[in-house]
PDB file of C-alpha atoms in Angstrom:
ATOM      1  CA  MET E  21     -40.825 -54.213 -10.357  1.00  0.00           C
ATOM      2  CA  TRP E  22     -37.396 -54.546 -12.010  1.00  0.00           C
ATOM      3  CA  HIS E  23     -35.778 -52.718  -9.080  1.00  0.00           C
ATOM      4  CA  MET E  24     -37.528 -55.029  -6.619  1.00  0.00           C
ATOM      5  CA  LYS E  25     -36.243 -58.141  -8.428  1.00  0.00           C
ATOM      6  CA  LYS E  26     -32.743 -56.678  -8.458  1.00  0.00           C
ATOM      7  CA  LEU E  27     -32.959 -55.936  -4.744  1.00  0.00           C
ATOM      8  CA  ILE E  28     -34.122 -59.478  -3.964  1.00  0.00           C
ATOM      9  CA  SER E  29     -31.311 -60.877  -6.109  1.00  0.00           C
ATOM     10  CA  LEU E  30     -28.726 -58.798  -4.233  1.00  0.00           C
ATOM     11  CA  ILE E  31     -30.134 -59.930  -0.874  1.00  0.00           C
ATOM     12  CA  LEU E  32     -29.958 -63.583  -1.926  1.00  0.00           C
ATOM     13  CA  CYS E  33     -26.368 -63.162  -3.114  1.00  0.00           C
ATOM     14  CA  PHE E  34     -25.402 -61.483   0.140  1.00  0.00           C
ATOM     15  CA  PHE E  35     -27.095 -64.235   2.148  1.00  0.00           C
ATOM     16  CA  THR E  36     -25.275 -66.931   0.145  1.00  0.00           C
ATOM     17  CA  LEU E  37     -21.914 -65.228   0.658  1.00  0.00           C
ATOM     18  CA  PHE E  38     -22.683 -64.907   4.375  1.00  0.00           C
ATOM     19  CA  LEU E  39     -23.364 -68.646   4.642  1.00  0.00           C
ATOM     20  CA  LEU E  40     -20.165 -69.481   2.777  1.00  0.00           C
ATOM     21  CA  ALA E  41     -18.185 -67.186   5.051  1.00  0.00           C
ATOM     22  CA  CYS E  42     -19.574 -69.022   8.075  1.00  0.00           C
ATOM     23  CA  ASP E  43     -18.352 -72.418   6.891  1.00  0.00           C
ATOM     24  CA  SER E  44     -15.720 -73.987   9.128  1.00  0.00           C
ATOM     25  CA  PRO E  45     -12.373 -74.979   7.547  1.00  0.00           C
ATOM     26  CA  MET E  46     -13.536 -78.612   7.570  1.00  0.00           C
ATOM     27  CA  GLU E  47     -16.863 -77.805   5.895  1.00  0.00           C
ATOM     28  CA  LYS E  48     -15.135 -75.620   3.320  1.00  0.00           C
ATOM     29  CA  ARG E  49     -12.793 -78.483   2.348  1.00  0.00           C
ATOM     30  CA  GLU E  50     -15.264 -81.355   2.650  1.00  0.00           C
ATOM     31  CA  ARG E  51     -15.225 -81.949  -1.110  1.00  0.00           C
ATOM     32  CA  ASN E  52     -11.425 -82.299  -1.088  1.00  0.00           C
ATOM     33  CA  LEU E  53     -11.151 -84.517   1.968  1.00  0.00           C
ATOM     34  CA  SER E  54      -9.989 -88.033   1.051  1.00  0.00           C
ATOM     35  CA  GLU E  55      -9.097 -89.202   4.543  1.00  0.00           C
ATOM     36  CA  LEU E  56      -9.906 -88.095   8.075  1.00  0.00           C
ATOM     37  CA  ARG E  57      -8.174 -90.423  10.527  1.00  0.00           C
ATOM     38  CA  ASP E  58      -9.010 -88.716  13.803  1.00  0.00           C
ATOM     39  CA  GLU E  59      -9.181 -91.560  16.313  1.00  0.00           C
ATOM     40  CA  VAL E  60      -6.372 -93.582  17.891  1.00  0.00           C
ATOM     41  CA  MET E  61      -6.979 -96.044  20.714  1.00  0.00           C
ATOM     42  CA  VAL E  62      -4.497 -98.272  22.515  1.00  0.00           C
ATOM     43  CA  ALA E  63      -4.414-101.090  25.048  1.00  0.00           C
ATOM     44  CA  ALA E  64      -1.882-103.604  26.366  1.00  0.00           C
ATOM     45  CA  GLY E  65      -1.979-106.907  28.220  1.00  0.00           C
ATOM     46  CA  ASP E  66       0.228-109.819  29.173  1.00  0.00           C
ATOM     47  CA  GLY E  67       0.402-111.186  25.667  1.00  0.00           C
ATOM     48  CA  MET E  68       0.331-108.245  23.304  1.00  0.00           C
ATOM     49  CA  LYS E  69      -0.161-104.577  22.517  1.00  0.00           C
ATOM     50  CA  ILE E  70      -3.207-103.288  20.671  1.00  0.00           C
ATOM     51  CA  SER E  71      -3.697-100.205  18.514  1.00  0.00           C
ATOM     52  CA  LEU E  72      -6.841 -98.999  16.760  1.00  0.00           C
ATOM     53  CA  ILE E  73      -7.179 -96.248  14.177  1.00  0.00           C
ATOM     54  CA  SER E  74     -10.495 -95.033  12.837  1.00  0.00           C
ATOM     55  CA  GLY E  75     -12.157 -92.375  10.713  1.00  0.00           C
ATOM     56  CA  VAL E  76     -13.418 -92.005   7.156  1.00  0.00           C
ATOM     57  CA  ARG E  77     -11.585 -92.294   3.846  1.00  0.00           C
ATOM     58  CA  GLU E  78     -12.233 -92.617   0.147  1.00  0.00           C
ATOM     59  CA  ASP E  79     -13.074 -96.004  -1.300  1.00  0.00           C
ATOM     60  CA  PRO E  80     -11.211 -97.163  -3.290  1.00  0.00           C
ATOM     61  CA  PHE E  81      -8.279 -95.536  -1.509  1.00  0.00           C
ATOM     62  CA  VAL E  82      -5.944 -94.065  -4.147  1.00  0.00           C
ATOM     63  CA  ILE E  83      -3.512 -91.199  -3.571  1.00  0.00           C
ATOM     64  CA  ASP E  84      -3.836 -89.496  -6.953  1.00  0.00           C
ATOM     65  CA  GLY E  85      -5.012 -85.937  -6.318  1.00  0.00           C
ATOM     66  CA  ALA E  86      -8.674 -86.747  -7.024  1.00  0.00           C
ATOM     67  CA  PRO E  87     -10.953 -87.174  -3.969  1.00  0.00           C
ATOM     68  CA  GLY E  88     -13.587 -89.912  -4.043  1.00  0.00           C
ATOM     69  CA  GLU E  89     -16.605 -91.085  -2.081  1.00  0.00           C
ATOM     70  CA  LYS E  90     -15.762 -91.780   1.560  1.00  0.00           C
ATOM     71  CA  LYS E  91     -16.769 -94.550   3.932  1.00  0.00           C
ATOM     72  CA  PRO E  92     -16.052 -95.184   7.639  1.00  0.00           C
ATOM     73  CA  PHE E  93     -13.223 -97.525   8.590  1.00  0.00           C
ATOM     74  CA  THR E  94     -11.517 -99.005  11.629  1.00  0.00           C
ATOM     75  CA  VAL E  95      -8.220-100.876  11.577  1.00  0.00           C
ATOM     76  CA  VAL E  96      -7.058-102.881  14.601  1.00  0.00           C
ATOM     77  CA  THR E  97      -3.464-104.088  14.853  1.00  0.00           C
ATOM     78  CA  ILE E  98      -1.942-106.414  17.432  1.00  0.00           C
ATOM     79  CA  THR E  99       1.740-106.849  18.256  1.00  0.00           C
ATOM     80  CA  PRO E 100       1.985-110.159  20.131  1.00  0.00           C
ATOM     81  CA  ASP E 101       4.836-111.293  22.340  1.00  0.00           C
ATOM     82  CA  GLY E 102       5.971-114.909  22.407  1.00  0.00           C
ATOM     83  CA  PHE E 103       3.696-116.227  19.662  1.00  0.00           C
ATOM     84  CA  ASN E 104       4.714-118.217  16.611  1.00  0.00           C
ATOM     85  CA  GLU E 105       4.759-116.205  13.390  1.00  0.00           C
ATOM     86  CA  ASN E 106       2.234-118.664  11.949  1.00  0.00           C
ATOM     87  CA  ALA E 107      -0.230-118.141  14.800  1.00  0.00           C
ATOM     88  CA  ALA E 108      -3.881-117.745  13.786  1.00  0.00           C
ATOM     89  CA  PHE E 109      -5.608-114.996  15.790  1.00  0.00           C
ATOM     90  CA  SER E 110      -9.361-114.378  15.917  1.00  0.00           C
ATOM     91  CA  TYR E 111     -11.219-111.354  17.271  1.00  0.00           C
ATOM     92  CA  SER E 112     -14.467-110.079  18.690  1.00  0.00           C
ATOM     93  CA  LEU E 113     -14.683-106.285  18.544  1.00  0.00           C
ATOM     94  CA  TYR E 114     -17.376-104.303  20.351  1.00  0.00           C
ATOM     95  CA  ILE E 115     -18.153-100.744  19.251  1.00  0.00           C
ATOM     96  CA  GLY E 116     -21.135 -99.385  21.127  1.00  0.00           C
ATOM     97  CA  GLU E 117     -23.921-101.926  20.697  1.00  0.00           C
ATOM     98  CA  SER E 118     -22.321-103.504  17.610  1.00  0.00           C
ATOM     99  CA  LYS E 119     -20.221-106.670  17.591  1.00  0.00           C
ATOM    100  CA  PHE E 120     -17.790-107.722  14.854  1.00  0.00           C
ATOM    101  CA  GLU E 121     -16.057-111.089  14.604  1.00  0.00           C
ATOM    102  CA  GLY E 122     -13.439-112.562  12.308  1.00  0.00           C
ATOM    103  CA  ASN E 123      -9.771-113.414  11.840  1.00  0.00           C
ATOM    104  CA  PHE E 124      -6.638-111.291  11.843  1.00  0.00           C
ATOM    105  CA  SER E 125      -4.313-111.205   8.820  1.00  0.00           C
ATOM    106  CA  LYS E 126      -0.532-111.434   9.273  1.00  0.00           C
ATOM    107  CA  HIS E 127       1.581-108.572   7.980  1.00  0.00           C
ATOM    108  CA  PRO E 128       3.923-109.898   5.236  1.00  0.00           C
ATOM    109  CA  PHE E 129       7.054-108.414   6.855  1.00  0.00           C
ATOM    110  CA  LYS E 130       6.298-107.228  10.387  1.00  0.00           C
ATOM    111  CA  ASN E 131       5.426-109.217  13.495  1.00  0.00           C
ATOM    112  CA  THR E 132       1.893-107.760  13.530  1.00  0.00           C
ATOM    113  CA  TRP E 133      -1.612-108.954  12.698  1.00  0.00           C
ATOM    114  CA  SER E 134      -4.491-106.692  11.622  1.00  0.00           C
ATOM    115  CA  PHE E 135      -8.073-106.526  10.467  1.00  0.00           C
ATOM    116  CA  GLU E 136     -10.300-103.798   9.042  1.00  0.00           C
ATOM    117  CA  ILE E 137     -14.044-103.172   9.238  1.00  0.00           C
ATOM    118  CA  SER E 138     -16.313-100.585   7.603  1.00  0.00           C
ATOM    119  CA  GLU E 139     -17.394 -98.972  10.856  1.00  0.00           C
ATOM    120  CA  ARG E 140     -16.235 -95.912  12.765  1.00  0.00           C
ATOM    121  CA  ALA E 141     -15.078 -96.150  16.387  1.00  0.00           C
ATOM    122  CA  GLU E 142     -14.931 -93.151  18.710  1.00  0.00           C
ATOM    123  CA  GLY E 143     -13.815 -92.795  22.324  1.00  0.00           C
ATOM    124  CA  SER E 144     -13.590 -96.413  23.379  1.00  0.00           C
ATOM    125  CA  ALA E 145     -14.004-100.013  22.222  1.00  0.00           C
ATOM    126  CA  ALA E 146     -13.621-103.535  23.602  1.00  0.00           C
ATOM    127  CA  LEU E 147     -11.647-106.333  21.979  1.00  0.00           C
ATOM    128  CA  THR E 148     -11.244-110.046  22.674  1.00  0.00           C
ATOM    129  CA  VAL E 149      -8.324-111.843  21.025  1.00  0.00           C
ATOM    130  CA  THR E 150      -8.098-115.639  20.873  1.00  0.00           C
ATOM    131  CA  CYS E 151      -5.515-118.082  19.521  1.00  0.00           C
ATOM    132  CA  ASP E 152      -5.070-121.837  20.262  1.00  0.00           C
ATOM    133  CA  GLY E 153      -6.175-121.715  23.889  1.00  0.00           C
ATOM    134  CA  TYR E 154      -5.080-118.113  24.455  1.00  0.00           C
ATOM    135  CA  ALA E 155      -7.812-115.549  25.133  1.00  0.00           C
ATOM    136  CA  GLU E 156      -7.494-112.010  26.427  1.00  0.00           C
ATOM    137  CA  ASN E 157      -9.883-109.066  26.750  1.00  0.00           C
ATOM    138  CA  PHE E 158      -8.812-105.487  26.116  1.00  0.00           C
ATOM    139  CA  GLU E 159     -10.457-102.153  26.865  1.00  0.00           C
ATOM    140  CA  LEU E 160      -9.296 -99.704  24.230  1.00  0.00           C
ATOM    141  CA  LYS E 161      -9.227 -96.012  25.131  1.00  0.00           C
ATOM    142  CA  SER E 162      -8.639 -92.957  22.976  1.00  0.00           C
ATOM    143  CA  VAL E 163      -5.244 -91.282  23.344  1.00  0.00           C
ATOM    144  CA  ARG E 164      -6.731 -87.878  22.519  1.00  0.00           C
ATOM    145  CA  THR E 165      -7.379 -85.492  25.389  1.00  0.00           C
ATOM    146  CA  GLU E 166      -9.386 -82.288  25.828  1.00  0.00           C
ATOM    147  CA  GLU E 167      -6.159 -80.272  25.810  1.00  0.00           C
ATOM    148  CA  MET E 168      -5.394 -81.354  22.230  1.00  0.00           C
ATOM    149  CA  ILE E 169      -6.634 -79.440  19.196  1.00  0.00           C
ATOM    150  CA  ASP E 170      -9.070 -81.198  16.891  1.00  0.00           C
ATOM    151  CA  ALA E 171      -8.819 -81.971  13.187  1.00  0.00           C
ATOM    152  CA  ALA E 172     -10.502 -78.709  12.155  1.00  0.00           C
ATOM    153  CA  ALA E 173      -7.971 -76.626  14.078  1.00  0.00           C
ATOM    154  CA  ALA E 174      -5.110 -78.650  12.604  1.00  0.00           C
ATOM    155  CA  LEU E 175      -6.461 -78.052   9.101  1.00  0.00           C
ATOM    156  CA  GLU E 176      -6.684 -74.328   9.744  1.00  0.00           C
ATOM    157  CA  ILE E 177      -3.052 -74.202  10.934  1.00  0.00           C
ATOM    158  CA  ALA E 178      -1.936 -76.183   7.877  1.00  0.00           C
ATOM    159  CA  GLU E 179      -3.832 -73.893   5.491  1.00  0.00           C
ATOM    160  CA  ILE E 180      -2.129 -70.829   6.922  1.00  0.00           C
ATOM    161  CA  ARG E 181       1.342 -72.393   6.692  1.00  0.00           C
ATOM    162  CA  LEU E 182       0.807 -73.745   3.153  1.00  0.00           C
ATOM    163  CA  LYS E 183      -1.268 -70.836   1.830  1.00  0.00           C
ATOM    164  CA  ASP E 184       1.070 -70.128  -1.096  1.00  0.00           C
ATOM    165  CA  ARG E 185       1.003 -73.744  -2.315  1.00  0.00           C
ATOM    166  CA  ILE E 186      -2.757 -73.934  -1.867  1.00  0.00           C
ATOM    167  CA  LYS E 187      -3.179 -70.728  -3.865  1.00  0.00           C
ATOM    168  CA  GLU E 188      -1.142 -72.218  -6.715  1.00  0.00           C
ATOM    169  CA  HIS E 189      -3.621 -75.073  -7.009  1.00  0.00           C
ATOM    170  CA  THR E 190      -6.813 -73.050  -6.600  1.00  0.00           C
ATOM    171  CA  VAL E 191      -8.773 -72.046  -9.697  1.00  0.00           C
ATOM    172  CA  SER E 192     -11.940 -69.931  -9.513  1.00  0.00           C
ATOM    173  CA  GLY E 193     -12.115 -70.553  -5.783  1.00  0.00           C
ATOM    174  CA  GLU E 194     -11.862 -74.348  -6.135  1.00  0.00           C
ATOM    175  CA  LEU E 195      -8.897 -76.264  -4.703  1.00  0.00           C
ATOM    176  CA  ASN E 196      -7.653 -78.953  -7.077  1.00  0.00           C
ATOM    177  CA  ALA E 197      -6.140 -81.364  -4.566  1.00  0.00           C
ATOM    178  CA  GLU E 198      -6.914 -84.116  -2.099  1.00  0.00           C
ATOM    179  CA  ILE E 199      -6.589 -83.506   1.629  1.00  0.00           C
ATOM    180  CA  TYR E 200      -5.459 -86.091   4.176  1.00  0.00           C
ATOM    181  CA  ILE E 201      -5.770 -85.435   7.906  1.00  0.00           C
ATOM    182  CA  ARG E 202      -4.305 -88.040  10.234  1.00  0.00           C
ATOM    183  CA  PHE E 203      -3.792 -88.223  13.970  1.00  0.00           C
ATOM    184  CA  LEU E 204      -0.783 -90.494  14.377  1.00  0.00           C
ATOM    185  CA  GLU E 205       2.086 -91.620  16.574  1.00  0.00           C
ATOM    186  CA  ASN E 206       5.237 -89.518  16.653  1.00  0.00           C
ATOM    187  CA  PRO E 207       6.855 -90.150  13.227  1.00  0.00           C
ATOM    188  CA  ILE E 208       9.976 -88.037  13.758  1.00  0.00           C
ATOM    189  CA  SER E 209      11.518 -89.330  17.006  1.00  0.00           C
ATOM    190  CA  SER E 210      11.357 -92.079  19.615  1.00  0.00           C
ATOM    191  CA  GLU E 211      10.156 -89.670  22.319  1.00  0.00           C
ATOM    192  CA  GLY E 212       6.549 -90.806  21.916  1.00  0.00           C
ATOM    193  CA  GLY E 213       3.461 -88.666  21.717  1.00  0.00           C
ATOM    194  CA  TYR E 214       1.105 -87.934  18.847  1.00  0.00           C
ATOM    195  CA  TYR E 215       0.826 -85.394  16.038  1.00  0.00           C
ATOM    196  CA  TRP E 216      -1.642 -84.145  13.478  1.00  0.00           C
ATOM    197  CA  TYR E 217      -0.467 -84.763   9.911  1.00  0.00           C
ATOM    198  CA  VAL E 218      -2.216 -82.625   7.281  1.00  0.00           C
ATOM    199  CA  ALA E 219      -1.362 -83.118   3.611  1.00  0.00           C
ATOM    200  CA  PHE E 220      -2.508 -81.491   0.374  1.00  0.00           C
ATOM    201  CA  VAL E 221      -1.991 -83.697  -2.699  1.00  0.00           C
ATOM    202  CA  PRO E 222      -2.599 -82.061  -6.110  1.00  0.00           C
ATOM    203  CA  GLU E 223      -1.127 -85.057  -7.961  1.00  0.00           C
ATOM    204  CA  LYS E 224       0.129 -88.560  -7.232  1.00  0.00           C
ATOM    205  CA  TYR E 225       3.729 -87.578  -6.500  1.00  0.00           C
ATOM    206  CA  GLU E 226       3.142 -83.991  -5.371  1.00  0.00           C
ATOM    207  CA  VAL E 227       2.587 -83.577  -1.633  1.00  0.00           C
ATOM    208  CA  TYR E 228       2.564 -80.520   0.630  1.00  0.00           C
ATOM    209  CA  ALA E 229       2.213 -81.340   4.305  1.00  0.00           C
ATOM    210  CA  VAL E 230       2.718 -80.198   7.878  1.00  0.00           C
ATOM    211  CA  LEU E 231       3.155 -82.041  11.164  1.00  0.00           C
ATOM    212  CA  ILE E 232       1.487 -80.277  14.099  1.00  0.00           C
ATOM    213  CA  ASP E 233       1.889 -80.742  17.836  1.00  0.00           C
ATOM    214  CA  PRO E 234      -1.717 -81.111  19.132  1.00  0.00           C
ATOM    215  CA  LEU E 235      -0.858 -79.585  22.515  1.00  0.00           C
ATOM    216  CA  THR E 236       1.273 -76.582  21.579  1.00  0.00           C
ATOM    217  CA  ARG E 237      -0.183 -76.052  18.072  1.00  0.00           C
ATOM    218  CA  GLU E 238       3.392 -75.652  16.839  1.00  0.00           C
ATOM    219  CA  ILE E 239       4.467 -77.002  13.455  1.00  0.00           C
ATOM    220  CA  ALA E 240       7.139 -79.655  13.948  1.00  0.00           C
ATOM    221  CA  ALA E 241       7.897 -80.380  10.289  1.00  0.00           C
ATOM    222  CA  VAL E 242       6.936 -79.075   6.829  1.00  0.00           C
ATOM    223  CA  ARG E 243       7.032 -80.524   3.339  1.00  0.00           C
ATOM    224  CA  GLU E 244       6.529 -78.014   0.557  1.00  0.00           C
TER     225      GLU E 244
END
């Protein structure tokens, strides 16, 4: 009987290890993930340019090395042309069957207006912007293509490149750091395009990160 119990225990341990080994990089780091910003949409019209970013992130959002509970988010930003800096813009945003309405807020320094909702947008969205007789409709489309790697692949590339730093902050198999994964506009030159930014943050002012070309999978910049 004792041998049978031992055998069952060994089988269960093996099965557990097998399941853990099958976890994807994203599943393995789910506990550490503080932000996954994996959607970018854009549109342009006669009066302005539109950008939308969406994903999930911790709430409250604090870069301190400690991941928190996440919620979906979408931020829409407009860059108008020829409008007064005191203009009051309103919006109607359509994501699938859902409609959201409200007012934009002016950036304190830039010539942009934005709003945020607790909803995730993927693939496409529709936006109507109004202001003192002005009204324009926009069809927002994702800038990501099938040729680009996804967030999971970007995380895997980052883990390989930063393996030594990650090891330094791993105790008993647990990584003590937040992870931020963002799909964003080219931050290193004016040539355009988009990159994956993957960052590991053990503490508030300690950041290890890579910038990855989503088409070539090459690392364009490293911080370690």
